[in-house]
PDB file of N, CA and C in Angstrom:
ATOM      1  N   UNK A 144     -13.809  22.911   8.198  1.00 67.00           N
ATOM      2  CA  UNK A 144     -13.041  21.700   8.384  1.00 67.00           C
ATOM      3  C   UNK A 144     -11.934  21.910   9.422  1.00 67.00           C
ATOM      4  N   UNK A 145     -11.264  23.048   9.361  1.00 71.00           N
ATOM      5  CA  UNK A 145     -10.203  23.328  10.332  1.00 71.00           C
ATOM      6  C   UNK A 145     -10.757  23.325  11.747  1.00 71.00           C
ATOM      7  N   UNK A 146     -11.976  23.830  11.912  1.00 78.00           N
ATOM      8  CA  UNK A 146     -12.591  23.842  13.240  1.00 78.00           C
ATOM      9  C   UNK A 146     -12.830  22.420  13.729  1.00 78.00           C
ATOM     10  N   UNK A 147     -13.237  21.548  12.817  1.00 85.00           N
ATOM     11  CA  UNK A 147     -13.444  20.146  13.188  1.00 85.00           C
ATOM     12  C   UNK A 147     -12.134  19.494  13.605  1.00 85.00           C
ATOM     13  N   UNK A 148     -11.065  19.795  12.891  1.00 87.00           N
ATOM     14  CA  UNK A 148      -9.755  19.231  13.225  1.00 87.00           C
ATOM     15  C   UNK A 148      -9.311  19.723  14.594  1.00 87.00           C
ATOM     16  N   UNK A 149      -9.483  21.007  14.837  1.00 90.00           N
ATOM     17  CA  UNK A 149      -9.111  21.563  16.142  1.00 90.00           C
ATOM     18  C   UNK A 149      -9.921  20.917  17.259  1.00 90.00           C
ATOM     19  N   UNK A 150     -11.211  20.698  17.013  1.00 89.00           N
ATOM     20  CA  UNK A 150     -12.071  20.052  18.011  1.00 89.00           C
ATOM     21  C   UNK A 150     -11.593  18.628  18.274  1.00 89.00           C
ATOM     22  N   UNK A 151     -11.246  17.896  17.202  1.00 88.00           N
ATOM     23  CA  UNK A 151     -10.755  16.524  17.373  1.00 88.00           C
ATOM     24  C   UNK A 151      -9.442  16.483  18.148  1.00 88.00           C
ATOM     25  N   UNK A 152      -8.550  17.410  17.834  1.00 89.00           N
ATOM     26  CA  UNK A 152      -7.271  17.475  18.553  1.00 89.00           C
ATOM     27  C   UNK A 152      -7.522  17.712  20.039  1.00 89.00           C
ATOM     28  N   UNK A 153      -8.433  18.636  20.335  1.00 91.00           N
ATOM     29  CA  UNK A 153      -8.757  18.934  21.734  1.00 91.00           C
ATOM     30  C   UNK A 153      -9.330  17.701  22.430  1.00 91.00           C
ATOM     31  N   UNK A 154     -10.222  16.988  21.746  1.00 92.00           N
ATOM     32  CA  UNK A 154     -10.813  15.785  22.335  1.00 92.00           C
ATOM     33  C   UNK A 154      -9.760  14.703  22.552  1.00 92.00           C
ATOM     34  N   UNK A 155      -8.873  14.522  21.588  1.00 90.00           N
ATOM     35  CA  UNK A 155      -7.828  13.502  21.723  1.00 90.00           C
ATOM     36  C   UNK A 155      -6.902  13.841  22.883  1.00 90.00           C
ATOM     37  N   UNK A 156      -6.545  15.109  23.013  1.00 93.00           N
ATOM     38  CA  UNK A 156      -5.672  15.523  24.119  1.00 93.00           C
ATOM     39  C   UNK A 156      -6.321  15.268  25.472  1.00 93.00           C
ATOM     40  N   UNK A 157      -7.646  15.296  25.521  1.00 94.00           N
ATOM     41  CA  UNK A 157      -8.341  15.096  26.798  1.00 94.00           C
ATOM     42  C   UNK A 157      -8.498  13.619  27.165  1.00 94.00           C
ATOM     43  N   UNK A 158      -8.157  12.720  26.266  1.00 91.00           N
ATOM     44  CA  UNK A 158      -8.278  11.292  26.552  1.00 91.00           C
ATOM     45  C   UNK A 158      -7.232  10.851  27.570  1.00 91.00           C
ATOM     46  N   UNK A 159      -7.577   9.819  28.298  1.00 93.00           N
ATOM     47  CA  UNK A 159      -6.601   9.226  29.224  1.00 93.00           C
ATOM     48  C   UNK A 159      -5.563   8.461  28.401  1.00 93.00           C
ATOM     49  N   UNK A 160      -4.409   8.156  28.988  1.00 91.00           N
ATOM     50  CA  UNK A 160      -3.405   7.373  28.252  1.00 91.00           C
ATOM     51  C   UNK A 160      -3.963   6.050  27.725  1.00 91.00           C
ATOM     52  N   UNK A 161      -4.776   5.385  28.526  1.00 91.00           N
ATOM     53  CA  UNK A 161      -5.377   4.114  28.093  1.00 91.00           C
ATOM     54  C   UNK A 161      -6.299   4.332  26.902  1.00 91.00           C
ATOM     55  N   UNK A 162      -7.090   5.397  26.949  1.00 91.00           N
ATOM     56  CA  UNK A 162      -7.996   5.696  25.838  1.00 91.00           C
ATOM     57  C   UNK A 162      -7.213   6.047  24.573  1.00 91.00           C
ATOM     58  N   UNK A 163      -6.100   6.750  24.723  1.00 90.00           N
ATOM     59  CA  UNK A 163      -5.266   7.089  23.563  1.00 90.00           C
ATOM     60  C   UNK A 163      -4.692   5.829  22.918  1.00 90.00           C
ATOM     61  N   UNK A 164      -4.261   4.889  23.752  1.00 90.00           N
ATOM     62  CA  UNK A 164      -3.733   3.622  23.224  1.00 90.00           C
ATOM     63  C   UNK A 164      -4.827   2.872  22.479  1.00 90.00           C
ATOM     64  N   UNK A 165      -6.008   2.825  23.045  1.00 90.00           N
ATOM     65  CA  UNK A 165      -7.127   2.141  22.399  1.00 90.00           C
ATOM     66  C   UNK A 165      -7.493   2.825  21.086  1.00 90.00           C
ATOM     67  N   UNK A 166      -7.505   4.132  21.069  1.00 87.00           N
ATOM     68  CA  UNK A 166      -7.792   4.872  19.840  1.00 87.00           C
ATOM     69  C   UNK A 166      -6.751   4.551  18.772  1.00 87.00           C
ATOM     70  N   UNK A 167      -5.490   4.561  19.149  1.00 86.00           N
ATOM     71  CA  UNK A 167      -4.415   4.253  18.198  1.00 86.00           C
ATOM     72  C   UNK A 167      -4.560   2.835  17.664  1.00 86.00           C
ATOM     73  N   UNK A 168      -4.896   1.897  18.534  1.00 83.00           N
ATOM     74  CA  UNK A 168      -5.071   0.505  18.108  1.00 83.00           C
ATOM     75  C   UNK A 168      -6.209   0.381  17.106  1.00 83.00           C
ATOM     76  N   UNK A 169      -7.315   1.029  17.395  1.00 81.00           N
ATOM     77  CA  UNK A 169      -8.471   0.958  16.493  1.00 81.00           C
ATOM     78  C   UNK A 169      -8.195   1.656  15.165  1.00 81.00           C
ATOM     79  N   UNK A 170      -7.514   2.781  15.214  1.00 81.00           N
ATOM     80  CA  UNK A 170      -7.171   3.469  13.966  1.00 81.00           C
ATOM     81  C   UNK A 170      -6.255   2.607  13.111  1.00 81.00           C
ATOM     82  N   UNK A 171      -5.314   1.930  13.751  1.00 74.00           N
ATOM     83  CA  UNK A 171      -4.398   1.048  13.032  1.00 74.00           C
ATOM     84  C   UNK A 171      -5.163  -0.091  12.372  1.00 74.00           C
ATOM     85  N   UNK A 172      -6.118  -0.665  13.074  1.00 68.00           N
ATOM     86  CA  UNK A 172      -6.920  -1.759  12.523  1.00 68.00           C
ATOM     87  C   UNK A 172      -7.747  -1.293  11.338  1.00 68.00           C
ATOM     88  N   UNK A 173      -8.281  -0.095  11.415  1.00 66.00           N
ATOM     89  CA  UNK A 173      -9.158   0.413  10.368  1.00 66.00           C
ATOM     90  C   UNK A 173      -8.397   1.041   9.207  1.00 66.00           C
ATOM     91  N   UNK A 174      -7.095   1.231   9.370  1.00 68.00           N
ATOM     92  CA  UNK A 174      -6.316   1.901   8.324  1.00 68.00           C
ATOM     93  C   UNK A 174      -6.233   1.073   7.056  1.00 68.00           C
ATOM     94  N   UNK A 175      -6.347  -0.240   7.184  1.00 70.00           N
ATOM     95  CA  UNK A 175      -6.287  -1.119   6.020  1.00 70.00           C
ATOM     96  C   UNK A 175      -7.670  -1.713   5.809  1.00 70.00           C
ATOM     97  N   UNK A 176      -8.269  -1.416   4.666  1.00 72.00           N
ATOM     98  CA  UNK A 176      -9.574  -1.971   4.353  1.00 72.00           C
ATOM     99  C   UNK A 176      -9.428  -3.466   4.097  1.00 72.00           C
ATOM    100  N   UNK A 177     -10.410  -4.232   4.516  1.00 71.00           N
ATOM    101  CA  UNK A 177     -10.313  -5.687   4.402  1.00 71.00           C
ATOM    102  C   UNK A 177     -10.122  -6.142   2.963  1.00 71.00           C
ATOM    103  N   UNK A 178     -10.693  -5.419   2.000  1.00 79.00           N
ATOM    104  CA  UNK A 178     -10.538  -5.839   0.609  1.00 79.00           C
ATOM    105  C   UNK A 178      -9.180  -5.448   0.030  1.00 79.00           C
ATOM    106  N   UNK A 179      -8.337  -4.781   0.822  1.00 79.00           N
ATOM    107  CA  UNK A 179      -6.995  -4.411   0.376  1.00 79.00           C
ATOM    108  C   UNK A 179      -5.913  -5.029   1.251  1.00 79.00           C
ATOM    109  N   UNK A 180      -6.291  -5.888   2.170  1.00 81.00           N
ATOM    110  CA  UNK A 180      -5.319  -6.438   3.108  1.00 81.00           C
ATOM    111  C   UNK A 180      -4.286  -7.322   2.423  1.00 81.00           C
ATOM    112  N   UNK A 181      -4.646  -7.935   1.291  1.00 87.00           N
ATOM    113  CA  UNK A 181      -3.696  -8.781   0.562  1.00 87.00           C
ATOM    114  C   UNK A 181      -2.439  -8.008   0.194  1.00 87.00           C
ATOM    115  N   UNK A 182      -2.597  -6.715  -0.091  1.00 86.00           N
ATOM    116  CA  UNK A 182      -1.462  -5.902  -0.528  1.00 86.00           C
ATOM    117  C   UNK A 182      -0.392  -5.809   0.552  1.00 86.00           C
ATOM    118  N   UNK A 183      -0.782  -5.874   1.797  1.00 82.00           N
ATOM    119  CA  UNK A 183       0.150  -5.673   2.906  1.00 82.00           C
ATOM    120  C   UNK A 183       0.710  -6.976   3.465  1.00 82.00           C
ATOM    121  N   UNK A 184       0.415  -8.106   2.822  1.00 89.00           N
ATOM    122  CA  UNK A 184       0.984  -9.368   3.286  1.00 89.00           C
ATOM    123  C   UNK A 184       2.482  -9.375   3.006  1.00 89.00           C
ATOM    124  N   UNK A 185       3.254 -10.100   3.810  1.00 92.00           N
ATOM    125  CA  UNK A 185       4.709 -10.158   3.577  1.00 92.00           C
ATOM    126  C   UNK A 185       5.063 -10.647   2.173  1.00 92.00           C
ATOM    127  N   UNK A 186       4.290 -11.610   1.670  1.00 95.00           N
ATOM    128  CA  UNK A 186       4.573 -12.144   0.335  1.00 95.00           C
ATOM    129  C   UNK A 186       4.395 -11.074  -0.739  1.00 95.00           C
ATOM    130  N   UNK A 187       3.291 -10.324  -0.650  1.00 95.00           N
ATOM    131  CA  UNK A 187       3.035  -9.302  -1.663  1.00 95.00           C
ATOM    132  C   UNK A 187       4.057  -8.177  -1.556  1.00 95.00           C
ATOM    133  N   UNK A 188       4.404  -7.794  -0.343  1.00 93.00           N
ATOM    134  CA  UNK A 188       5.388  -6.732  -0.161  1.00 93.00           C
ATOM    135  C   UNK A 188       6.757  -7.152  -0.688  1.00 93.00           C
ATOM    136  N   UNK A 189       7.101  -8.438  -0.557  1.00 96.00           N
ATOM    137  CA  UNK A 189       8.365  -8.936  -1.119  1.00 96.00           C
ATOM    138  C   UNK A 189       8.336  -8.826  -2.638  1.00 96.00           C
ATOM    139  N   UNK A 190       7.193  -9.154  -3.239  1.00 97.00           N
ATOM    140  CA  UNK A 190       7.064  -9.038  -4.694  1.00 97.00           C
ATOM    141  C   UNK A 190       7.129  -7.576  -5.131  1.00 97.00           C
ATOM    142  N   UNK A 191       6.529  -6.680  -4.357  1.00 95.00           N
ATOM    143  CA  UNK A 191       6.604  -5.245  -4.666  1.00 95.00           C
ATOM    144  C   UNK A 191       8.045  -4.757  -4.616  1.00 95.00           C
ATOM    145  N   UNK A 192       8.793  -5.210  -3.617  1.00 96.00           N
ATOM    146  CA  UNK A 192      10.201  -4.826  -3.488  1.00 96.00           C
ATOM    147  C   UNK A 192      10.998  -5.326  -4.686  1.00 96.00           C
ATOM    148  N   UNK A 193      10.740  -6.567  -5.078  1.00 97.00           N
ATOM    149  CA  UNK A 193      11.432  -7.134  -6.239  1.00 97.00           C
ATOM    150  C   UNK A 193      11.106  -6.334  -7.501  1.00 97.00           C
ATOM    151  N   UNK A 194       9.850  -5.964  -7.666  1.00 96.00           N
ATOM    152  CA  UNK A 194       9.447  -5.174  -8.829  1.00 96.00           C
ATOM    153  C   UNK A 194      10.130  -3.813  -8.819  1.00 96.00           C
ATOM    154  N   UNK A 195      10.183  -3.167  -7.661  1.00 96.00           N
ATOM    155  CA  UNK A 195      10.865  -1.872  -7.557  1.00 96.00           C
ATOM    156  C   UNK A 195      12.339  -1.993  -7.918  1.00 96.00           C
ATOM    157  N   UNK A 196      12.972  -3.084  -7.468  1.00 97.00           N
ATOM    158  CA  UNK A 196      14.386  -3.302  -7.794  1.00 97.00           C
ATOM    159  C   UNK A 196      14.575  -3.535  -9.290  1.00 97.00           C
ATOM    160  N   UNK A 197      13.664  -4.290  -9.908  1.00 97.00           N
ATOM    161  CA  UNK A 197      13.738  -4.523 -11.353  1.00 97.00           C
ATOM    162  C   UNK A 197      13.592  -3.215 -12.123  1.00 97.00           C
ATOM    163  N   UNK A 198      12.666  -2.384 -11.700  1.00 96.00           N
ATOM    164  CA  UNK A 198      12.460  -1.092 -12.364  1.00 96.00           C
ATOM    165  C   UNK A 198      13.703  -0.226 -12.220  1.00 96.00           C
ATOM    166  N   UNK A 199      14.251  -0.166 -11.014  1.00 96.00           N
ATOM    167  CA  UNK A 199      15.447   0.651 -10.766  1.00 96.00           C
ATOM    168  C   UNK A 199      16.639   0.168 -11.580  1.00 96.00           C
ATOM    169  N   UNK A 200      16.720  -1.147 -11.812  1.00 98.00           N
ATOM    170  CA  UNK A 200      17.846  -1.720 -12.559  1.00 98.00           C
ATOM    171  C   UNK A 200      17.600  -1.727 -14.067  1.00 98.00           C
ATOM    172  N   UNK A 201      16.438  -1.240 -14.491  1.00 96.00           N
ATOM    173  CA  UNK A 201      16.145  -1.196 -15.923  1.00 96.00           C
ATOM    174  C   UNK A 201      15.688  -2.522 -16.501  1.00 96.00           C
ATOM    175  N   UNK A 202      15.304  -3.452 -15.651  1.00 95.00           N
ATOM    176  CA  UNK A 202      14.839  -4.759 -16.125  1.00 95.00           C
ATOM    177  C   UNK A 202      13.334  -4.711 -16.390  1.00 95.00           C
ATOM    178  N   UNK A 203      12.950  -3.839 -17.304  1.00 95.00           N
ATOM    179  CA  UNK A 203      11.547  -3.691 -17.683  1.00 95.00           C
ATOM    180  C   UNK A 203      11.455  -3.566 -19.197  1.00 95.00           C
ATOM    181  N   UNK A 204      10.293  -3.849 -19.723  1.00 95.00           N
ATOM    182  CA  UNK A 204      10.047  -3.719 -21.153  1.00 95.00           C
ATOM    183  C   UNK A 204       8.757  -2.927 -21.330  1.00 95.00           C
ATOM    184  N   UNK A 205       8.748  -2.073 -22.314  1.00 95.00           N
ATOM    185  CA  UNK A 205       7.543  -1.300 -22.626  1.00 95.00           C
ATOM    186  C   UNK A 205       7.081  -1.713 -24.019  1.00 95.00           C
ATOM    187  N   UNK A 206       5.775  -1.806 -24.181  1.00 96.00           N
ATOM    188  CA  UNK A 206       5.206  -2.247 -25.444  1.00 96.00           C
ATOM    189  C   UNK A 206       4.171  -1.243 -25.917  1.00 96.00           C
ATOM    190  N   UNK A 207       4.038  -1.147 -27.230  1.00 96.00           N
ATOM    191  CA  UNK A 207       3.066  -0.212 -27.803  1.00 96.00           C
ATOM    192  C   UNK A 207       1.656  -0.775 -27.744  1.00 96.00           C
ATOM    193  N   UNK A 208       1.558  -2.113 -27.717  1.00 97.00           N
ATOM    194  CA  UNK A 208       0.237  -2.734 -27.677  1.00 97.00           C
ATOM    195  C   UNK A 208       0.338  -4.139 -27.090  1.00 97.00           C
ATOM    196  N   UNK A 209      -0.798  -4.740 -26.855  1.00 97.00           N
ATOM    197  CA  UNK A 209      -0.856  -6.062 -26.236  1.00 97.00           C
ATOM    198  C   UNK A 209      -0.224  -7.114 -27.132  1.00 97.00           C
ATOM    199  N   UNK A 210      -0.444  -7.010 -28.432  1.00 97.00           N
ATOM    200  CA  UNK A 210       0.117  -8.009 -29.344  1.00 97.00           C
ATOM    201  C   UNK A 210       1.638  -8.045 -29.266  1.00 97.00           C
ATOM    202  N   UNK A 211       2.274  -6.888 -29.193  1.00 97.00           N
ATOM    203  CA  UNK A 211       3.732  -6.848 -29.061  1.00 97.00           C
ATOM    204  C   UNK A 211       4.176  -7.487 -27.744  1.00 97.00           C
ATOM    205  N   UNK A 212       3.432  -7.246 -26.690  1.00 97.00           N
ATOM    206  CA  UNK A 212       3.766  -7.838 -25.392  1.00 97.00           C
ATOM    207  C   UNK A 212       3.630  -9.358 -25.442  1.00 97.00           C
ATOM    208  N   UNK A 213       2.554  -9.848 -26.039  1.00 97.00           N
ATOM    209  CA  UNK A 213       2.360 -11.293 -26.153  1.00 97.00           C
ATOM    210  C   UNK A 213       3.436 -11.931 -27.019  1.00 97.00           C
ATOM    211  N   UNK A 214       3.795 -11.273 -28.110  1.00 96.00           N
ATOM    212  CA  UNK A 214       4.859 -11.784 -28.981  1.00 96.00           C
ATOM    213  C   UNK A 214       6.159 -11.910 -28.182  1.00 96.00           C
ATOM    214  N   UNK A 215       6.494 -10.891 -27.408  1.00 96.00           N
ATOM    215  CA  UNK A 215       7.701 -10.915 -26.578  1.00 96.00           C
ATOM    216  C   UNK A 215       7.657 -12.082 -25.592  1.00 96.00           C
ATOM    217  N   UNK A 216       6.531 -12.270 -24.930  1.00 96.00           N
ATOM    218  CA  UNK A 216       6.408 -13.350 -23.953  1.00 96.00           C
ATOM    219  C   UNK A 216       6.559 -14.720 -24.605  1.00 96.00           C
ATOM    220  N   UNK A 217       5.963 -14.890 -25.780  1.00 96.00           N
ATOM    221  CA  UNK A 217       6.097 -16.164 -26.491  1.00 96.00           C
ATOM    222  C   UNK A 217       7.547 -16.413 -26.890  1.00 96.00           C
ATOM    223  N   UNK A 218       8.238 -15.369 -27.322  1.00 95.00           N
ATOM    224  CA  UNK A 218       9.649 -15.515 -27.694  1.00 95.00           C
ATOM    225  C   UNK A 218      10.493 -15.895 -26.481  1.00 95.00           C
ATOM    226  N   UNK A 219      10.171 -15.338 -25.317  1.00 94.00           N
ATOM    227  CA  UNK A 219      10.915 -15.651 -24.102  1.00 94.00           C
ATOM    228  C   UNK A 219      10.685 -17.096 -23.660  1.00 94.00           C
ATOM    229  N   UNK A 220       9.515 -17.627 -23.962  1.00 92.00           N
ATOM    230  CA  UNK A 220       9.166 -18.983 -23.547  1.00 92.00           C
ATOM    231  C   UNK A 220       9.845 -20.042 -24.414  1.00 92.00           C
ATOM    232  N   UNK A 221      10.297 -19.669 -25.594  1.00 86.00           N
ATOM    233  CA  UNK A 221      10.923 -20.640 -26.514  1.00 86.00           C
ATOM    234  C   UNK A 221      12.307 -21.021 -26.096  1.00 86.00           C
TER     235      UNK A 221
END
C-alpha cells in the first residue's frame, strides 16, 4: 500500500497546475456521496450546531427505555 501511495504522490507531482486544479475539483465533488449530501446542507449543519450547543449546555435527557422517553415527551406537550 505504501508503494501505491508513493506512486500516486509521484504522479500527482508530475501533473500540470491545470491538471492539479481539475483533480482537486473532482476529488471535492466525489468527497460527498450523493446519498449523504443532505447532511452537508446549511440547514442540517445549523441543526447540528444547535444540537452540539444543547449537549454542551447540558440540555439533554437520557432515558432507560422508549416508554420513559415517550412519557417525558407527552408530559412536555401538556
